[in-house]
C-alpha cells in the first residue's frame, strides 16, 4: 500500500452545543462522509462560553471535504446565521490520507 | 425566623460559593459534576414525591396539576407584559426571559424544602407534581411569543414570514431531560413496593441534604459569576428580576391557600415554584428555539438575580406571607 | 413473581432510560459519570463478596473458581460455533462477539442481586468470585480465535502469516481495570478487620441500591441507543443475541445446582453470569485486539439485545428455571 | 529574543481511544519531540463514536513536525490501517514558533 | 446574504492550564475579538501532561486574526517564554467566514 | 500496631491503586472524579471540624492557629536550607519544592484520621484548623524565595531585575479553592444549628470512609505513575523526599505535645500535617508562580515519594513517636 494524500479542505465550524444536532442534520443533508466533534469553550461577540452548562458550551466541528463540497456546506449555514445562530466558520487547505480500512474515499 | 433561614447549611454553602467567586478564588467544580448532582437531585425528589403521592388525595392531585398548567401559562404572560411595557425590551428577549419565569428552579425549591424540614414545618407533596408540570407550558408560551414576534418583524420589513418548525421545538418542551427524570422517578416512586423503596432510601433521602449543600456551593459560584455581568443587562431587567418573583410568589401563596387549600408549608412551596426562574432546563431550549434573543440576559436574570433573591429574601418572605395569609 | 421482578426500582429505572431515548429526550449523563459509578459498583460488590468469602467454604470456593474458568472457556466456544454455523458470520466478527458472551455483565448481575434481595431470597457469594474469574478466559479465547482466522486468511490469500503480538493482548486480558478493582476489593474485603469494614459499609452497602438505579438509568439509555442500530446487524445476529443467553443461562442453572450444589439463589446468579454479555470490559479489548471485526455488531448485540433481554425476561426466566430444576 | 517561525507540517491523526497507547509508541519510535492529544467524538465509516465508552471515543492527535518526518510518520501508520484500524490522517502547512524555554527545536 | 470568506491566520497556542487566565489577559490586551479554548493533553520537553490535575493539563487556544494582529500576538508571548513558561505556538493560513449575526468582523 | 495500620481499607485501596499501575492496568478514573471527590472530602472534614470547634477551647484554638502559621513558615525554610546545601539543587527548584513541604496533604491527613478511628484513639479537632492555616504561609515563602533567586540571577547576569507582580500571586495564596472550601465548611459547621447539621451528617460523615477509599485508590495510581519518573529526579531529591517528612513529623510531635498540650492522637495528626507535602493545592500555584522550576521534580517528590512514605511508614512511625514522646 502506498501513501496517497489528496488535497482537500478542512472546514472548522464552531457552534453552541444546543445547535449540535441541527448541524449534524445539515452535514448529513449536504452529504459529508464523516466529521469530528470537539467540546470547546470560547469568547466572542456572544460573550464568554465557559462550558459550565450546555447552553454555554461550544462544539468545534472539523469536516474534511473536497473543495466543492466545502462551499456547499458553508452555503447551507448562511440561512442559520441569518436566523440568529452564532456560527463561526473557517477553512484551510489540507492533504488527506485517502487510504483507509474501508476502501472508501475519506473526502 | 427570617434570619434563621439563612443559617441552614444549604443556604450557607450557597453563600460560600458566591463568596468564593467574589474573592476570585480558583475554586471550580469539575465539568459534569453539577450536572450529575442535578440528575441525582431530580431522581431523589421524584421518588420522594412518588411515595408521598401514592397515599395522596386523587382529586387534589388533579387540581394541583390543573393549577400547575394554569400558572405555567399565566406567569410567563404576566412576565412578557411587564417586559414589553413601554417597549423597553424587545419581543425576542421578552419572550425568552418570560419562559424562564414561568418555569421553575429545582434548586430553589429544594432549598425551600430544606428550610421547612429544618424548621420542622409540614408540607404537602403536591407541589412536587406541580414542579414537573410547570416546565412545559412556560417553554411553549416562550416559543409561541417568539414566533409571533418573528412574524410581526417579517411583516414590518416586508420579508416573507419565516416558517417556524414547531415539531422539534415542541418535542423539546415535552421531552426535556429534567422533566423525564422527575416524572419518571415520580411514577417509579408510586409504583415500586415499600420494601423495594426502603433499599433505595439511604441513597435518595438520607444523604440528600448533604448533596444539596454541594450543589448549592456550585450554584453560588455560578450566581456570582452571572452577577458580574449585571451592568450589561441594565436597570429595567434588574428591576424585573426582583419584581417578578415577588409577583409570582404572591400569586403562589394565594393559589396555594385559597384555591388548593394547602397548609402554610405547601402554599409556601408553591410560592417558591411560582417565584423561581429556570436556569437549567429552559436556557438551552431558548438558545436553540429563540436564537434572536440575547442569552446573557436570561441567564444573568434567572441565575444572577432571581435565584439569590429567592434563596436569601424570598424564602423567609414567602414563608411569612403564607403564614399571614393563611391566618386571615 | 415473574412480573414483580419488573417492578423493582433498578429495572424501572432501566425502563425509564430506555423510554427517554425512545422519545428522543435530550437527557444525557455527563461524561465520566457512568464510568465513575461503574468503578463504585465494582468496588462495593467486591468488598461485599470479600466479607462473605472470609467466612466461606474453602473447597467450594476452589470448585467455583474452576467452574468459572471452565465456563469462561466453554461459553465463547459454543457461541463461536453457533455464529460460524453455515458460515453466516465471518470469523473475526464471530471471535469478537463470542468473547463478549463468555464474559459477564456486572450490571445484569447486580440487577439480579437486587431482585433476590427485594424478594428476600438467600444466595451464596461464590458467584461473585466467578464473575471476576470469567472475564479473562473469554478474552483469551476471543483473541486466539481471531489469530487463527487471521492465519487462515493469510494462508488462503498467499500472504505471509501476520505475527500476532501476544504479550500486550494477554496483558490486557489479565490487567483489565474492572478485573483489578473487583479482585482487589474482594481481597480487601477478606483481609480488613470487621471494625474497619463497618466504617466503610454505609458507602458500599447502604447507598448501593440507589446508585445502581442511577447506573441502570444510563444503561437503559445506552441500550435503547444501540437498539436503534438493530437493522444494521441483521436477523442472524439478533437471533443469536436472544438464543445465546438462554443457552448460557440454562448451562449456568445446571452447573450451579448439579455441580456446585448452590441454592436456588446462587444457581440463579450463576445463570445470569453465564447468560450475560460484557459491554464495558470486553469491547475495548476487542476493538484493539481484533480490529478486523465490526465493532457495532458486538456493541449492539450485548448492549442492545442481550442486556435488555436478561433484565426483562432473563431474570424471571432463570429464577423460575433454577427453582424448578432444584425441585427435580 | 526575536520571533523565529519555521515552516513545518501539522499532522492530525484521528484514532479510536483504544489505539491511543499504540499510537504513542509509534510516535516515540519515529522520533517526534512532542504531540498534543484531544478527546473527540465523531462519525464516519465506522459509525457514530459518541464518547460514551472508551471504545466509542476518538482521540485527535496533533503532531508538529518537519516535512520529512511527517512522511515517515504517515508511512509508519499504513501497516496499522491494513490491519484494520480506523485511522484518519490529514496534514497542513504551518509556521511554528521555534523559540522555547528549553532552547531545543519544537519541530 | 452571500458567502464572504476573508483570508486570515489561525494562531494555535498550547499552554499549561495554570497559564490560561494570563493568556486571556494577553489576548484581551492585544485586542482579539474572540478565541476558542480546548482542553488537551500532551507530551513535550516539559514531560507528559496527562490531564489528571490542573497543573498537568494543556489548553489549546485557537485564535482567528488578521495577519498583522497574529504577529503582534506572538510577539507579546515572547516575554513569557523567556520567563520560563512552556508555550507552543503555530499558525496557518485560513479563510474565515465574515458573515455573522452581529454584523461585526470575526477577524 | 505498626502493621495493622496497613490493613485499614483506605491504605489497602491505596496499595491496590499503586499495584494497578505497577502491572500497567488500564484502570483509570474518569476526568474530574478525583477532583470532585476531593471537594467532597474537604467539605466533610471542614464541617466535622467546625462542629468540634464550636465546643472547643478558644485560647487553645488561637494557639493552634499561631503554631500553624509558625510551622507553615518554618518548615519550607528548613526544606529550602536542606535543598540548597552544597548548592545541589538550584534556587528555583528548591523554592518550589519547599513550598510543597510547608503545605499539607489532606489525603494523608484523612488516612491518619481513618487510622485513629479504626484504632479507637481519641484526637483533638485543632489540627483541622491548622491544616487550613498551613496552606498559605508555605505558598508565600515559596514565592518569596523564588523572587529572591530571580533577583540574584538578574544581578549576576547584569540584566535588569524583573519585577515580580505580587498581587496575583498573593491572591492565589489566600483564595486557593481548597482553602476556601475547607475554611468555609469549618465556619458553616460552627454556625449551623445541631438539628440542621444532623440532616447533613449521613452525607458528610457516614459515607466518608468509603469515599476516602475510592479517593485513595486513585491516589495510589497517581503515586505509582509519579514513582515511574523517579530516575529523573535523582538521588539527592529522593533522599530529601524521605528525610523531610521525618524532620517535619518529629517537629510536629514535639510542638503538638510540648507546646500545644495535645493528646497522642492530636500530636500524631499534627506530625502528619507537618510531614506531608501538598500535591493538589500547591503544584498549580508554583507552576504559574515559579515557571523557572522543573514541575516534574515537585510532583514526583510529593506524590511519588513523600505521600506513599507517609501512608505506609509515616503513619505507624509518627504514632509510635507521639506515644513514646508523650510518655517521657
Ligand atoms: N476570532 C476568533 N477566533 C477563534 N474563535 C472564535 C473567534 N471568534 C469567535 N470564536 C468562537 O466562536 C464562538 C462564537 O462566537 P461569537 O458568536 O462571536 O460569540 C466563540 O465562543 C468562540 O469559541
Ligand atoms: N471526513 C471527515 N472529516 C472529519 N473527520 C472525519 C472524517 N471522516 C472520519 N473522520 C473522523 O475519523 C473517525 C474514524 O473515521 P471512520 O473510520 O471513517 O469511522 C470518525 O469517527 C471521525 O471522528
Ligand atoms: N511537536 C509538537 N507537536 C504538537 N504538540 C506539541 C509539540 N511539542 C509540544 N507540544 C505541546 O505543547 C505542550 C508543551 O510543550 P513542551 O513545553 O515542549 O513540553 C506539550 O505538552 C504538547 O501538548
Ligand atoms: Na416560576
Ligand atoms: Na456470559
Ligand atoms: Na507539611
mmCIF file with all atom_site columns, C-alpha atoms in Angstrom, chain D:
data_model
loop_
_atom_site.group_PDB
_atom_site.id
_atom_site.type_symbol
_atom_site.label_atom_id
_atom_site.label_alt_id
_atom_site.label_comp_id
_atom_site.label_asym_id
_atom_site.label_entity_id
_atom_site.label_seq_id
_atom_site.pdbx_PDB_ins_code
_atom_site.Cartn_x
_atom_site.Cartn_y
_atom_site.Cartn_z
_atom_site.occupancy
_atom_site.B_iso_or_equiv
_atom_site.pdbx_formal_charge
_atom_site.auth_seq_id
_atom_site.auth_comp_id
_atom_site.auth_asym_id
_atom_site.auth_atom_id
_atom_site.pdbx_PDB_model_num
ATOM 1   C CA . UNK D 1 1   ? 14.683  37.347 21.678 1.00 0.00 ? 1   UNK D CA 1
ATOM 2   C CA . UNK D 1 2   ? 13.360  37.663 18.169 1.00 0.00 ? 2   UNK D CA 1
ATOM 3   C CA . UNK D 1 3   ? 10.397  35.810 16.764 1.00 0.00 ? 3   UNK D CA 1
ATOM 4   C CA . UNK D 1 4   ? 11.558  32.922 14.653 1.00 0.00 ? 4   UNK D CA 1
ATOM 5   C CA . UNK D 1 5   ? 8.889   30.916 12.957 1.00 0.00 ? 5   UNK D CA 1
ATOM 6   C CA . UNK D 1 6   ? 9.911   27.837 10.989 1.00 0.00 ? 6   UNK D CA 1
ATOM 7   C CA . UNK D 1 7   ? 7.837   26.182 8.296  1.00 0.00 ? 7   UNK D CA 1
ATOM 8   C CA . UNK D 1 8   ? 6.680   22.677 9.131  1.00 0.00 ? 8   UNK D CA 1
ATOM 9   C CA . UNK D 1 9   ? 3.744   20.327 8.963  1.00 0.00 ? 9   UNK D CA 1
ATOM 10  C CA . UNK D 1 10  ? 0.906   19.815 11.381 1.00 0.00 ? 10  UNK D CA 1
ATOM 11  C CA . UNK D 1 11  ? -0.110  16.188 11.139 1.00 0.00 ? 11  UNK D CA 1
ATOM 12  C CA . UNK D 1 12  ? -3.560  15.456 12.529 1.00 0.00 ? 12  UNK D CA 1
ATOM 13  C CA . UNK D 1 13  ? -4.321  11.826 13.332 1.00 0.00 ? 13  UNK D CA 1
ATOM 14  C CA . UNK D 1 14  ? -7.774  10.702 14.455 1.00 0.00 ? 14  UNK D CA 1
ATOM 15  C CA . UNK D 1 15  ? -7.892  7.288  16.108 1.00 0.00 ? 15  UNK D CA 1
ATOM 16  C CA . UNK D 1 16  ? -10.096 5.309  18.429 1.00 0.00 ? 16  UNK D CA 1
ATOM 17  C CA . UNK D 1 17  ? -9.178  5.762  22.110 1.00 0.00 ? 17  UNK D CA 1
ATOM 18  C CA . UNK D 1 18  ? -8.258  2.072  22.350 1.00 0.00 ? 18  UNK D CA 1
ATOM 19  C CA . UNK D 1 19  ? -5.456  2.770  19.883 1.00 0.00 ? 19  UNK D CA 1
ATOM 20  C CA . UNK D 1 20  ? -4.062  5.735  21.818 1.00 0.00 ? 20  UNK D CA 1
ATOM 21  C CA . UNK D 1 21  ? -1.205  3.951  23.578 1.00 0.00 ? 21  UNK D CA 1
ATOM 22  C CA . UNK D 1 22  ? -0.143  2.160  20.426 1.00 0.00 ? 22  UNK D CA 1
ATOM 23  C CA . UNK D 1 23  ? -0.024  5.442  18.514 1.00 0.00 ? 23  UNK D CA 1
ATOM 24  C CA . UNK D 1 24  ? 2.116   6.954  21.237 1.00 0.00 ? 24  UNK D CA 1
ATOM 25  C CA . UNK D 1 25  ? 4.543   4.068  20.795 1.00 0.00 ? 25  UNK D CA 1
ATOM 26  C CA . UNK D 1 26  ? 4.638   4.784  17.053 1.00 0.00 ? 26  UNK D CA 1
ATOM 27  C CA . UNK D 1 27  ? 5.264   8.481  17.662 1.00 0.00 ? 27  UNK D CA 1
ATOM 28  C CA . UNK D 1 28  ? 8.098   7.670  20.045 1.00 0.00 ? 28  UNK D CA 1
ATOM 29  C CA . UNK D 1 29  ? 9.605   5.279  17.540 1.00 0.00 ? 29  UNK D CA 1
ATOM 30  C CA . UNK D 1 30  ? 9.664   7.700  14.619 1.00 0.00 ? 30  UNK D CA 1
ATOM 31  C CA . UNK D 1 31  ? 11.159  10.296 16.934 1.00 0.00 ? 31  UNK D CA 1
ATOM 32  C CA . UNK D 1 32  ? 8.727   13.186 17.268 1.00 0.00 ? 32  UNK D CA 1
ATOM 33  C CA . UNK D 1 33  ? 9.641   15.590 20.070 1.00 0.00 ? 33  UNK D CA 1
ATOM 34  C CA . UNK D 1 34  ? 6.099   16.276 21.181 1.00 0.00 ? 34  UNK D CA 1
ATOM 35  C CA . UNK D 1 35  ? 2.424   15.835 20.458 1.00 0.00 ? 35  UNK D CA 1
ATOM 36  C CA . UNK D 1 36  ? -0.942  17.025 21.689 1.00 0.00 ? 36  UNK D CA 1
ATOM 37  C CA . UNK D 1 37  ? -3.997  14.830 22.339 1.00 0.00 ? 37  UNK D CA 1
ATOM 38  C CA . UNK D 1 38  ? -7.596  15.998 22.310 1.00 0.00 ? 38  UNK D CA 1
ATOM 39  C CA . UNK D 1 39  ? -10.627 13.911 23.210 1.00 0.00 ? 39  UNK D CA 1
ATOM 40  C CA . UNK D 1 40  ? -13.119 13.916 20.368 1.00 0.00 ? 40  UNK D CA 1
ATOM 41  C CA . UNK D 1 41  ? -16.300 12.359 19.130 1.00 0.00 ? 41  UNK D CA 1
ATOM 42  C CA . UNK D 1 42  ? -17.118 11.702 15.531 1.00 0.00 ? 42  UNK D CA 1
ATOM 43  C CA . UNK D 1 43  ? -18.817 9.908  12.735 1.00 0.00 ? 43  UNK D CA 1
ATOM 44  C CA . UNK D 1 44  ? -17.500 8.100  9.691  1.00 0.00 ? 44  UNK D CA 1
ATOM 45  C CA . UNK D 1 45  ? -17.494 4.724  8.048  1.00 0.00 ? 45  UNK D CA 1
ATOM 46  C CA . UNK D 1 46  ? -17.061 3.028  11.447 1.00 0.00 ? 46  UNK D CA 1
ATOM 47  C CA . UNK D 1 47  ? -20.280 4.628  12.663 1.00 0.00 ? 47  UNK D CA 1
ATOM 48  C CA . UNK D 1 48  ? -21.043 7.142  15.397 1.00 0.00 ? 48  UNK D CA 1
ATOM 49  C CA . UNK D 1 49  ? -18.405 7.490  18.130 1.00 0.00 ? 49  UNK D CA 1
ATOM 50  C CA . UNK D 1 50  ? -20.334 9.330  20.814 1.00 0.00 ? 50  UNK D CA 1
ATOM 51  C CA . UNK D 1 51  ? -17.690 9.275  23.516 1.00 0.00 ? 51  UNK D CA 1
ATOM 52  C CA . UNK D 1 52  ? -19.857 7.325  25.943 1.00 0.00 ? 52  UNK D CA 1
ATOM 53  C CA . UNK D 1 53  ? -17.368 4.497  26.437 1.00 0.00 ? 53  UNK D CA 1
ATOM 54  C CA . UNK D 1 54  ? -13.653 4.224  25.738 1.00 0.00 ? 54  UNK D CA 1
ATOM 55  C CA . UNK D 1 55  ? -14.268 2.095  22.636 1.00 0.00 ? 55  UNK D CA 1
ATOM 56  C CA . UNK D 1 56  ? -16.548 4.800  21.251 1.00 0.00 ? 56  UNK D CA 1
ATOM 57  C CA . UNK D 1 57  ? -14.267 7.751  21.846 1.00 0.00 ? 57  UNK D CA 1
ATOM 58  C CA . UNK D 1 58  ? -11.883 9.271  19.333 1.00 0.00 ? 58  UNK D CA 1
ATOM 59  C CA . UNK D 1 59  ? -8.609  10.971 20.071 1.00 0.00 ? 59  UNK D CA 1
ATOM 60  C CA . UNK D 1 60  ? -7.308  13.696 17.790 1.00 0.00 ? 60  UNK D CA 1
ATOM 61  C CA . UNK D 1 61  ? -3.516  13.835 17.822 1.00 0.00 ? 61  UNK D CA 1
ATOM 62  C CA . UNK D 1 62  ? -1.807  16.983 16.609 1.00 0.00 ? 62  UNK D CA 1
ATOM 63  C CA . UNK D 1 63  ? 1.845   16.432 15.774 1.00 0.00 ? 63  UNK D CA 1
ATOM 64  C CA . UNK D 1 64  ? 4.028   19.320 14.665 1.00 0.00 ? 64  UNK D CA 1
ATOM 65  C CA . UNK D 1 65  ? 6.971   18.055 12.629 1.00 0.00 ? 65  UNK D CA 1
ATOM 66  C CA . UNK D 1 66  ? 9.341   18.939 9.849  1.00 0.00 ? 66  UNK D CA 1
ATOM 67  C CA . UNK D 1 67  ? 8.054   17.871 6.416  1.00 0.00 ? 67  UNK D CA 1
ATOM 68  C CA . UNK D 1 68  ? 10.351  14.864 6.080  1.00 0.00 ? 68  UNK D CA 1
ATOM 69  C CA . UNK D 1 69  ? 9.341   13.466 9.436  1.00 0.00 ? 69  UNK D CA 1
ATOM 70  C CA . UNK D 1 70  ? 5.677   13.924 8.509  1.00 0.00 ? 70  UNK D CA 1
ATOM 71  C CA . UNK D 1 71  ? 6.122   11.472 5.671  1.00 0.00 ? 71  UNK D CA 1
ATOM 72  C CA . UNK D 1 72  ? 7.930   8.941  7.815  1.00 0.00 ? 72  UNK D CA 1
ATOM 73  C CA . UNK D 1 73  ? 5.208   9.210  10.427 1.00 0.00 ? 73  UNK D CA 1
ATOM 74  C CA . UNK D 1 74  ? 2.375   8.670  7.973  1.00 0.00 ? 74  UNK D CA 1
ATOM 75  C CA . UNK D 1 75  ? 4.243   5.808  6.337  1.00 0.00 ? 75  UNK D CA 1
ATOM 76  C CA . UNK D 1 76  ? 4.504   4.068  9.681  1.00 0.00 ? 76  UNK D CA 1
ATOM 77  C CA . UNK D 1 77  ? 0.715   4.143  10.096 1.00 0.00 ? 77  UNK D CA 1
ATOM 78  C CA . UNK D 1 78  ? -0.096  2.380  6.818  1.00 0.00 ? 78  UNK D CA 1
ATOM 79  C CA . UNK D 1 79  ? 0.556   -1.014 8.317  1.00 0.00 ? 79  UNK D CA 1
ATOM 80  C CA . UNK D 1 80  ? -1.990  -0.433 11.043 1.00 0.00 ? 80  UNK D CA 1
ATOM 81  C CA . UNK D 1 81  ? -4.607  0.697  8.550  1.00 0.00 ? 81  UNK D CA 1
ATOM 82  C CA . UNK D 1 82  ? -4.022  -2.508 6.599  1.00 0.00 ? 82  UNK D CA 1
ATOM 83  C CA . UNK D 1 83  ? -4.546  -4.497 9.776  1.00 0.00 ? 83  UNK D CA 1
ATOM 84  C CA . UNK D 1 84  ? -7.975  -2.946 10.139 1.00 0.00 ? 84  UNK D CA 1
ATOM 85  C CA . UNK D 1 85  ? -7.581  0.047  12.443 1.00 0.00 ? 85  UNK D CA 1
ATOM 86  C CA . UNK D 1 86  ? -9.682  3.089  11.523 1.00 0.00 ? 86  UNK D CA 1
ATOM 87  C CA . UNK D 1 87  ? -7.135  5.899  11.247 1.00 0.00 ? 87  UNK D CA 1
ATOM 88  C CA . UNK D 1 88  ? -7.856  9.245  9.626  1.00 0.00 ? 88  UNK D CA 1
ATOM 89  C CA . UNK D 1 89  ? -4.824  11.402 8.829  1.00 0.00 ? 89  UNK D CA 1
ATOM 90  C CA . UNK D 1 90  ? -4.538  14.860 7.346  1.00 0.00 ? 90  UNK D CA 1
ATOM 91  C CA . UNK D 1 91  ? -1.780  17.413 7.214  1.00 0.00 ? 91  UNK D CA 1
ATOM 92  C CA . UNK D 1 92  ? -1.372  21.087 6.550  1.00 0.00 ? 92  UNK D CA 1
ATOM 93  C CA . UNK D 1 93  ? 1.462   23.585 6.328  1.00 0.00 ? 93  UNK D CA 1
ATOM 94  C CA . UNK D 1 94  ? 2.171   25.595 9.423  1.00 0.00 ? 94  UNK D CA 1
ATOM 95  C CA . UNK D 1 95  ? 4.670   28.066 10.784 1.00 0.00 ? 95  UNK D CA 1
ATOM 96  C CA . UNK D 1 96  ? 5.961   27.004 14.177 1.00 0.00 ? 96  UNK D CA 1
ATOM 97  C CA . UNK D 1 97  ? 7.479   29.327 16.753 1.00 0.00 ? 97  UNK D CA 1
ATOM 98  C CA . UNK D 1 98  ? 10.897  27.846 17.380 1.00 0.00 ? 98  UNK D CA 1
ATOM 99  C CA . UNK D 1 99  ? 11.673  29.894 20.452 1.00 0.00 ? 99  UNK D CA 1
ATOM 100 C CA . UNK D 1 100 ? 11.025  27.902 23.610 1.00 0.00 ? 100 UNK D CA 1
ATOM 101 C CA . UNK D 1 101 ? 12.144  27.836 27.208 1.00 0.00 ? 101 UNK D CA 1
ATOM 102 C CA . UNK D 1 102 ? 14.299  24.760 26.607 1.00 0.00 ? 102 UNK D CA 1
ATOM 103 C CA . UNK D 1 103 ? 16.296  26.127 23.700 1.00 0.00 ? 103 UNK D CA 1
ATOM 104 C CA . UNK D 1 104 ? 15.510  22.909 21.820 1.00 0.00 ? 104 UNK D CA 1
ATOM 105 C CA . UNK D 1 105 ? 13.791  22.675 18.443 1.00 0.00 ? 105 UNK D CA 1
ATOM 106 C CA . UNK D 1 106 ? 9.992   22.292 18.665 1.00 0.00 ? 106 UNK D CA 1
ATOM 107 C CA . UNK D 1 107 ? 9.923   20.654 15.239 1.00 0.00 ? 107 UNK D CA 1
#
